[in-house]
Amino acid sequence: MGCSTLYHLARNGVSDAILLERNQLTSGTTWHSAAQVRALRSTRNLTDLIRYSIELYSALEDETGQQTGWINRGSLSIATHPDRMIHIERQKALARLFGVRAETVDRDEAKERWPLMHADDVVGAVWSPDDGRVSPADLCAALAKGARTRGARIFENTAVTGILTRGGKISGVETEAGPVRCDAVAVCAGLWSRETAAMAGADVPVWPCEHFYLLTEPVAGISDHLPSLSDHDNHLYIRDESGGFLVGCFEPMGKPIAPDALGKDFAFRLLPEDWEHVAPVMSNALHRLPALEFTGAKMLLNGPESFTPDGSFLLGEATETQGLFLGCGMNSVGVATGGGAGMALAHCIEHGHTPADLHEADPKRFPPEFGSVEALTARAPEVLGRHYEITYPGRQWSRARHLRGSPLERCWEEERAQFGQFFAWERPLYFGKAEEPVLSFSRPHWHEAVKREVLTAHERAAVFDQSTFGKIDVRGADACRFLDRVCTNRMDRPAGRAIFTLMLNERGGIESDLVAIRIREDHYRLYVGTNSIRRDMAWLKRNLGEAETVTITDTTGLYAVIGLMGPGAAAIASSIGAEWLNAIRYFRSSEAEIAGHRVLAARLSYVGEAGWEITCPVDAAETIYRTIRESGGRPAGLYAQTAMRIEKRFLAYGHELDADTSPLEAGLAFAVDWNKSFTGRSALLARRGDGSRNRIYSILLDDVGAVPLGNEPVLFQGRIVGKTTSAAFGFRIDGPIALADLDDPEAREGGTAVEVDIAGTPFSGIVADGPAFDPTGSRMRT
């Protein structure tokens, strides 16, 4: 990562970039990497990073004369379980969507491509011909040579001893050889990234785990390079190495190791072999590779690698310190991703943003709770162990849980909630849990529970816990002027107004969607997504002018938010002595009392049923909820909320919205006041002039048994025209529904017949140019 970032800065003409290496290049994790390069990832932009890596690695030899060891023999991923085959079929569909070559093959063809494996239990496989591997040390040498020839400098055996800041911004670094003045620092320190970033006051949630692979003596039958073989059901990856096998594993639970235990002199070193720990997966290897029983072992290599709490790497500017950039926590994909990730990090350093939206890698996605040693040592081994896990819908982490509870957590436990973790919060997914859910790709275990909750909200009254939404108080004499500049909608409205608005970047892409309530002339409260609070706080603070009299405060932990939704909500308001709620008009707010507690209530809804979002101090939440429940309100969880927002065509950040998507393409132009100046206006005008139009539409699937999950290709007349972005069963329309980003105007007409590729099976559906459900009574499905 460090060499790639330096190379790209130098290639882009940055003449004063230097690289500081505490020991020698590759001496940490890189030198012992298995260095597999597999292109397909969960999003197009992450996939594009690796495709860029593949192009770079194959071109560097011609550019620098230094070999990279690039070997393109493809990869074969086998399935021994029906659900793994579904997982593989979904991967193949993604590959088709992203333009990556991949095809499913049967057992016989898989055996033909990898004749040394035992294949009797194989039910199918996916073949990816463009994948390969590289020599990590040679690759770094080529990147370093390319950087040096462009004037960049590399200082080995130069440890950083401190990072200097002034006013929350980078001003320099201190090294054993003396200080360096600079305005940007990229931390690509691998295993030591957490302690390095801490020198600048930043929390970086990465932690090392031991990682094992076996190297064997030569094996009869290996005369040339083989494709990489992935046996994920058995936690294995396999390839040839020096005429023998390299057998690596991501065992079900990894072994964490503290960076301090490695010591400051840990370089080109390994950890002790641990045959007992890997014995179960090595038994799997003996099953898959019969020749292994008769082959000598050279060594069981044990080298540490660093992992993050969610299994995705860190790339971008840190939350706490301006000018501190992170390229670390690579979760065993550092070599595969490094070329593209280094390019993206260099772009971020130069331009202040990545070349394409990479919110999955944004360091601001983690809450402070994941910065603790306790949380990291609990979670990192599980992340390693789940590296090859089937990505079932509803999958949740089991370790490092209960880091932050809702103010209503005790009430939800009484209601037998099934919880999920989001930004460290425990949120109720659904209620009335009788047993632990069984995960699958078919109709989910919780279907009937969610149906009950949706119909409660639709026919009576439901209570949604929205306390985890981020809350930001913006106060001061210039609060209105500041928000009017950074938000698209008109913010200068009377106190008591609720305003749906967006914050854009200079390119016209959406940085955040939010609701603002003007409480007083000099006081706004912004309600942002659960996962967006640190990102939005940083965005607001870094766009605040030095002369503006404004304070920006994260007040998320001070307030609970209770959503009371449904046709019975008005009667409940009357029965609890809160008749004043019924007088609030749509997108208006009012302050008064419920159950003796002062609250701020706004008439708005994220689920397509009339009601209010009621903000109260956290210590009042339980009393208010119990008061509502005694009058007939019943709890509804996140799954019900999600299903209802999809039916209503309400959009969510990270699904339909991101930093590349403008309000025009998302159908949110109604939240833009073109008669004022705001960040991103010029770019948005240019997009409008280029004919940008809404791309987000609903698709109603014909087969009531279809189970779309999102991120599936959408086909029109046999060609891919877009992808699903969110999906659920629509209980108010009695059928499965998806929101989709359709890039072909021909497919956007209401009533157009399309197909959704769900794990290789096409399911027919109809495009709807409005919400599938509307509370006024209209429904797209009859």
PDB file of C-alpha atoms in Angstrom, residues 58-229:
ATOM      1  CA  SER A  58       0.993  -6.816 -15.818  1.00  0.00           C
ATOM      2  CA  ALA A  59       2.210  -3.431 -17.163  1.00  0.00           C
ATOM      3  CA  LEU A  60       4.801  -2.575 -14.509  1.00  0.00           C
ATOM      4  CA  GLU A  61       7.391  -4.988 -15.896  1.00  0.00           C
ATOM      5  CA  ASP A  62       7.415  -3.185 -19.263  1.00  0.00           C
ATOM      6  CA  GLU A  63       7.502   0.205 -17.567  1.00  0.00           C
ATOM      7  CA  THR A  64      10.239  -0.457 -15.020  1.00  0.00           C
ATOM      8  CA  GLY A  65      12.103  -3.523 -16.265  1.00  0.00           C
ATOM      9  CA  GLN A  66      11.510  -5.074 -12.851  1.00  0.00           C
ATOM     10  CA  GLN A  67       9.609  -8.351 -12.813  1.00  0.00           C
ATOM     11  CA  THR A  68       6.430  -8.508 -10.710  1.00  0.00           C
ATOM     12  CA  GLY A  69       5.928 -12.247 -10.947  1.00  0.00           C
ATOM     13  CA  TRP A  70       2.443 -11.798 -12.423  1.00  0.00           C
ATOM     14  CA  ILE A  71       1.008 -15.222 -13.321  1.00  0.00           C
ATOM     15  CA  ASN A  72      -2.428 -15.403 -14.915  1.00  0.00           C
ATOM     16  CA  ARG A  73      -3.776 -18.920 -14.510  1.00  0.00           C
ATOM     17  CA  GLY A  74      -7.306 -18.069 -13.372  1.00  0.00           C
ATOM     18  CA  SER A  75      -9.114 -19.248 -10.249  1.00  0.00           C
ATOM     19  CA  LEU A  76     -11.567 -22.030  -9.493  1.00  0.00           C
ATOM     20  CA  SER A  77     -13.988 -21.800  -6.569  1.00  0.00           C
ATOM     21  CA  ILE A  78     -15.745 -25.038  -5.734  1.00  0.00           C
ATOM     22  CA  ALA A  79     -18.985 -25.695  -3.838  1.00  0.00           C
ATOM     23  CA  THR A  80     -19.728 -28.774  -1.764  1.00  0.00           C
ATOM     24  CA  HIS A  81     -23.025 -27.535  -0.318  1.00  0.00           C
ATOM     25  CA  PRO A  82     -26.216 -26.393  -2.136  1.00  0.00           C
ATOM     26  CA  ASP A  83     -26.181 -22.994  -0.388  1.00  0.00           C
ATOM     27  CA  ARG A  84     -22.544 -22.503  -1.400  1.00  0.00           C
ATOM     28  CA  MET A  85     -23.628 -23.129  -4.975  1.00  0.00           C
ATOM     29  CA  ILE A  86     -26.309 -20.445  -4.631  1.00  0.00           C
ATOM     30  CA  HIS A  87     -23.633 -18.150  -3.230  1.00  0.00           C
ATOM     31  CA  ILE A  88     -21.406 -18.945  -6.224  1.00  0.00           C
ATOM     32  CA  GLU A  89     -24.261 -18.346  -8.666  1.00  0.00           C
ATOM     33  CA  ARG A  90     -24.852 -14.957  -7.059  1.00  0.00           C
ATOM     34  CA  GLN A  91     -21.148 -14.212  -7.470  1.00  0.00           C
ATOM     35  CA  LYS A  92     -21.324 -15.164 -11.129  1.00  0.00           C
ATOM     36  CA  ALA A  93     -24.317 -12.857 -11.592  1.00  0.00           C
ATOM     37  CA  LEU A  94     -22.335 -10.055  -9.936  1.00  0.00           C
ATOM     38  CA  ALA A  95     -19.404 -10.772 -12.233  1.00  0.00           C
ATOM     39  CA  ARG A  96     -21.719 -10.470 -15.215  1.00  0.00           C
ATOM     40  CA  LEU A  97     -23.040  -7.180 -13.839  1.00  0.00           C
ATOM     41  CA  PHE A  98     -19.542  -5.776 -13.304  1.00  0.00           C
ATOM     42  CA  GLY A  99     -18.103  -7.045 -16.580  1.00  0.00           C
ATOM     43  CA  VAL A 100     -15.822  -9.644 -14.973  1.00  0.00           C
ATOM     44  CA  ARG A 101     -15.414 -12.912 -16.870  1.00  0.00           C
ATOM     45  CA  ALA A 102     -16.772 -15.849 -14.851  1.00  0.00           C
ATOM     46  CA  GLU A 103     -18.706 -19.016 -15.609  1.00  0.00           C
ATOM     47  CA  THR A 104     -20.166 -21.830 -13.572  1.00  0.00           C
ATOM     48  CA  VAL A 105     -18.853 -25.304 -14.339  1.00  0.00           C
ATOM     49  CA  ASP A 106     -19.938 -28.760 -13.243  1.00  0.00           C
ATOM     50  CA  ARG A 107     -17.962 -31.263 -11.181  1.00  0.00           C
ATOM     51  CA  ASP A 108     -16.340 -32.922 -14.184  1.00  0.00           C
ATOM     52  CA  GLU A 109     -15.045 -29.680 -15.651  1.00  0.00           C
ATOM     53  CA  ALA A 110     -13.844 -28.544 -12.232  1.00  0.00           C
ATOM     54  CA  LYS A 111     -11.935 -31.804 -11.890  1.00  0.00           C
ATOM     55  CA  GLU A 112     -10.500 -31.356 -15.355  1.00  0.00           C
ATOM     56  CA  ARG A 113      -9.210 -27.892 -14.451  1.00  0.00           C
ATOM     57  CA  TRP A 114      -7.770 -29.131 -11.131  1.00  0.00           C
ATOM     58  CA  PRO A 115      -7.032 -32.859 -11.586  1.00  0.00           C
ATOM     59  CA  LEU A 116      -5.180 -33.262  -8.289  1.00  0.00           C
ATOM     60  CA  MET A 117      -8.256 -32.573  -6.159  1.00  0.00           C
ATOM     61  CA  HIS A 118     -10.739 -35.084  -4.770  1.00  0.00           C
ATOM     62  CA  ALA A 119     -14.033 -33.996  -6.356  1.00  0.00           C
ATOM     63  CA  ASP A 120     -16.679 -36.582  -5.407  1.00  0.00           C
ATOM     64  CA  ASP A 121     -18.420 -34.127  -3.047  1.00  0.00           C
ATOM     65  CA  VAL A 122     -18.202 -31.119  -5.389  1.00  0.00           C
ATOM     66  CA  VAL A 123     -21.622 -29.922  -6.613  1.00  0.00           C
ATOM     67  CA  GLY A 124     -20.325 -27.186  -8.911  1.00  0.00           C
ATOM     68  CA  ALA A 125     -17.800 -24.388  -9.261  1.00  0.00           C
ATOM     69  CA  VAL A 126     -17.170 -20.989 -10.772  1.00  0.00           C
ATOM     70  CA  TRP A 127     -14.236 -20.445 -13.127  1.00  0.00           C
ATOM     71  CA  SER A 128     -12.661 -16.955 -13.313  1.00  0.00           C
ATOM     72  CA  PRO A 129     -10.033 -16.910 -16.090  1.00  0.00           C
ATOM     73  CA  ASP A 130      -8.585 -13.441 -15.464  1.00  0.00           C
ATOM     74  CA  ASP A 131      -7.458 -14.025 -11.869  1.00  0.00           C
ATOM     75  CA  GLY A 132      -3.874 -14.782 -10.963  1.00  0.00           C
ATOM     76  CA  ARG A 133      -1.101 -14.128  -8.519  1.00  0.00           C
ATOM     77  CA  VAL A 134       2.003 -12.051  -8.144  1.00  0.00           C
ATOM     78  CA  SER A 135       5.341 -12.066  -6.327  1.00  0.00           C
ATOM     79  CA  PRO A 136       4.780  -9.529  -3.530  1.00  0.00           C
ATOM     80  CA  ALA A 137       8.429  -8.575  -2.964  1.00  0.00           C
ATOM     81  CA  ASP A 138       9.047  -8.168  -6.698  1.00  0.00           C
ATOM     82  CA  LEU A 139       5.865  -6.138  -7.035  1.00  0.00           C
ATOM     83  CA  CYS A 140       6.996  -3.730  -4.319  1.00  0.00           C
ATOM     84  CA  ALA A 141      10.396  -3.440  -5.957  1.00  0.00           C
ATOM     85  CA  ALA A 142       8.716  -2.502  -9.261  1.00  0.00           C
ATOM     86  CA  LEU A 143       6.458   0.091  -7.604  1.00  0.00           C
ATOM     87  CA  ALA A 144       9.395   1.564  -5.715  1.00  0.00           C
ATOM     88  CA  LYS A 145      11.495   1.735  -8.867  1.00  0.00           C
ATOM     89  CA  GLY A 146       8.663   3.404 -10.766  1.00  0.00           C
ATOM     90  CA  ALA A 147       8.267   5.965  -7.985  1.00  0.00           C
ATOM     91  CA  ARG A 148      11.990   6.707  -7.721  1.00  0.00           C
ATOM     92  CA  THR A 149      12.381   7.250 -11.457  1.00  0.00           C
ATOM     93  CA  ARG A 150       9.773  10.008 -11.130  1.00  0.00           C
ATOM     94  CA  GLY A 151      11.631  11.751  -8.330  1.00  0.00           C
ATOM     95  CA  ALA A 152      10.014  10.239  -5.230  1.00  0.00           C
ATOM     96  CA  ARG A 153      12.307   9.322  -2.358  1.00  0.00           C
ATOM     97  CA  ILE A 154      12.242   6.301  -0.054  1.00  0.00           C
ATOM     98  CA  PHE A 155      13.947   6.258   3.336  1.00  0.00           C
ATOM     99  CA  GLU A 156      14.359   2.777   4.790  1.00  0.00           C
ATOM    100  CA  ASN A 157      15.413   2.119   8.398  1.00  0.00           C
ATOM    101  CA  THR A 158      13.734   5.426   9.304  1.00  0.00           C
ATOM    102  CA  ALA A 159      11.148   4.923  12.012  1.00  0.00           C
ATOM    103  CA  VAL A 160       8.489   7.549  12.655  1.00  0.00           C
ATOM    104  CA  THR A 161       8.499   8.557  16.324  1.00  0.00           C
ATOM    105  CA  GLY A 162       5.761  11.178  16.262  1.00  0.00           C
ATOM    106  CA  ILE A 163       3.168  12.886  14.075  1.00  0.00           C
ATOM    107  CA  LEU A 164       2.763  16.649  14.521  1.00  0.00           C
ATOM    108  CA  THR A 165      -0.567  18.439  14.330  1.00  0.00           C
ATOM    109  CA  ARG A 166      -1.683  22.037  14.645  1.00  0.00           C
ATOM    110  CA  GLY A 167      -5.340  22.954  15.073  1.00  0.00           C
ATOM    111  CA  GLY A 168      -6.477  19.435  14.236  1.00  0.00           C
ATOM    112  CA  LYS A 169      -4.437  19.370  11.018  1.00  0.00           C
ATOM    113  CA  ILE A 170      -1.226  17.558  10.068  1.00  0.00           C
ATOM    114  CA  SER A 171       1.883  19.745  10.212  1.00  0.00           C
ATOM    115  CA  GLY A 172       4.733  17.225  10.138  1.00  0.00           C
ATOM    116  CA  VAL A 173       6.303  14.013  11.376  1.00  0.00           C
ATOM    117  CA  GLU A 174       9.207  13.266  13.640  1.00  0.00           C
ATOM    118  CA  THR A 175      11.628  10.484  12.772  1.00  0.00           C
ATOM    119  CA  GLU A 176      14.749   8.957  14.207  1.00  0.00           C
ATOM    120  CA  ALA A 177      16.638  10.913  11.537  1.00  0.00           C
ATOM    121  CA  GLY A 178      14.933  14.248  12.251  1.00  0.00           C
ATOM    122  CA  PRO A 179      11.644  16.101  11.558  1.00  0.00           C
ATOM    123  CA  VAL A 180       9.811  16.431   8.263  1.00  0.00           C
ATOM    124  CA  ARG A 181       7.375  19.275   7.550  1.00  0.00           C
ATOM    125  CA  CYS A 182       4.295  18.210   5.591  1.00  0.00           C
ATOM    126  CA  ASP A 183       0.552  18.791   5.322  1.00  0.00           C
ATOM    127  CA  ALA A 184      -0.473  15.199   4.591  1.00  0.00           C
ATOM    128  CA  VAL A 185       0.491  11.830   6.050  1.00  0.00           C
ATOM    129  CA  ALA A 186      -0.652   8.455   4.696  1.00  0.00           C
ATOM    130  CA  VAL A 187      -0.497   5.652   7.273  1.00  0.00           C
ATOM    131  CA  CYS A 188       0.202   2.422   5.376  1.00  0.00           C
ATOM    132  CA  ALA A 189       1.899   0.788   8.333  1.00  0.00           C
ATOM    133  CA  GLY A 190       0.182  -2.593   8.240  1.00  0.00           C
ATOM    134  CA  LEU A 191       0.328  -4.312  11.621  1.00  0.00           C
ATOM    135  CA  TRP A 192       1.472  -1.091  13.297  1.00  0.00           C
ATOM    136  CA  SER A 193      -1.116   1.252  11.761  1.00  0.00           C
ATOM    137  CA  ARG A 194      -3.165   1.578  14.942  1.00  0.00           C
ATOM    138  CA  GLU A 195      -0.274   2.780  17.082  1.00  0.00           C
ATOM    139  CA  THR A 196       1.098   4.956  14.262  1.00  0.00           C
ATOM    140  CA  ALA A 197      -2.206   6.772  13.692  1.00  0.00           C
ATOM    141  CA  ALA A 198      -2.588   7.233  17.449  1.00  0.00           C
ATOM    142  CA  MET A 199       0.422   9.570  17.280  1.00  0.00           C
ATOM    143  CA  ALA A 200      -1.885  11.951  15.413  1.00  0.00           C
ATOM    144  CA  GLY A 201      -4.805  11.457  17.783  1.00  0.00           C
ATOM    145  CA  ALA A 202      -6.704   9.088  15.489  1.00  0.00           C
ATOM    146  CA  ASP A 203      -8.409   5.828  16.432  1.00  0.00           C
ATOM    147  CA  VAL A 204      -7.728   3.151  13.821  1.00  0.00           C
ATOM    148  CA  PRO A 205      -9.627  -0.114  14.436  1.00  0.00           C
ATOM    149  CA  VAL A 206      -7.180  -2.706  13.101  1.00  0.00           C
ATOM    150  CA  TRP A 207      -5.773  -5.711  14.915  1.00  0.00           C
ATOM    151  CA  PRO A 208      -3.393  -8.498  13.865  1.00  0.00           C
ATOM    152  CA  CYS A 209      -4.246 -12.169  13.760  1.00  0.00           C
ATOM    153  CA  GLU A 210      -2.001 -15.110  13.009  1.00  0.00           C
ATOM    154  CA  HIS A 211      -2.461 -16.445   9.485  1.00  0.00           C
ATOM    155  CA  PHE A 212      -1.287 -19.889   8.386  1.00  0.00           C
ATOM    156  CA  TYR A 213      -0.367 -21.642   5.204  1.00  0.00           C
ATOM    157  CA  LEU A 214       1.424 -24.934   4.549  1.00  0.00           C
ATOM    158  CA  LEU A 215       4.260 -25.281   2.055  1.00  0.00           C
ATOM    159  CA  THR A 216       5.028 -28.803   0.851  1.00  0.00           C
ATOM    160  CA  GLU A 217       7.745 -30.656  -0.949  1.00  0.00           C
ATOM    161  CA  PRO A 218       7.270 -31.164  -4.724  1.00  0.00           C
ATOM    162  CA  VAL A 219       4.208 -33.151  -5.776  1.00  0.00           C
ATOM    163  CA  ALA A 220       4.022 -35.554  -8.699  1.00  0.00           C
ATOM    164  CA  GLY A 221       1.665 -34.141 -11.294  1.00  0.00           C
ATOM    165  CA  ILE A 222       2.589 -30.477 -10.833  1.00  0.00           C
ATOM    166  CA  SER A 223       4.728 -29.589 -13.824  1.00  0.00           C
ATOM    167  CA  ASP A 224       3.339 -26.125 -14.521  1.00  0.00           C
ATOM    168  CA  HIS A 225       1.387 -23.431 -12.725  1.00  0.00           C
ATOM    169  CA  LEU A 226      -2.184 -24.312 -11.768  1.00  0.00           C
ATOM    170  CA  PRO A 227      -5.199 -22.077 -11.218  1.00  0.00           C
ATOM    171  CA  SER A 228      -5.790 -20.955  -7.640  1.00  0.00           C
ATOM    172  CA  LEU A 229      -8.275 -23.329  -5.994  1.00  0.00           C
TER     173      LEU A 229
END
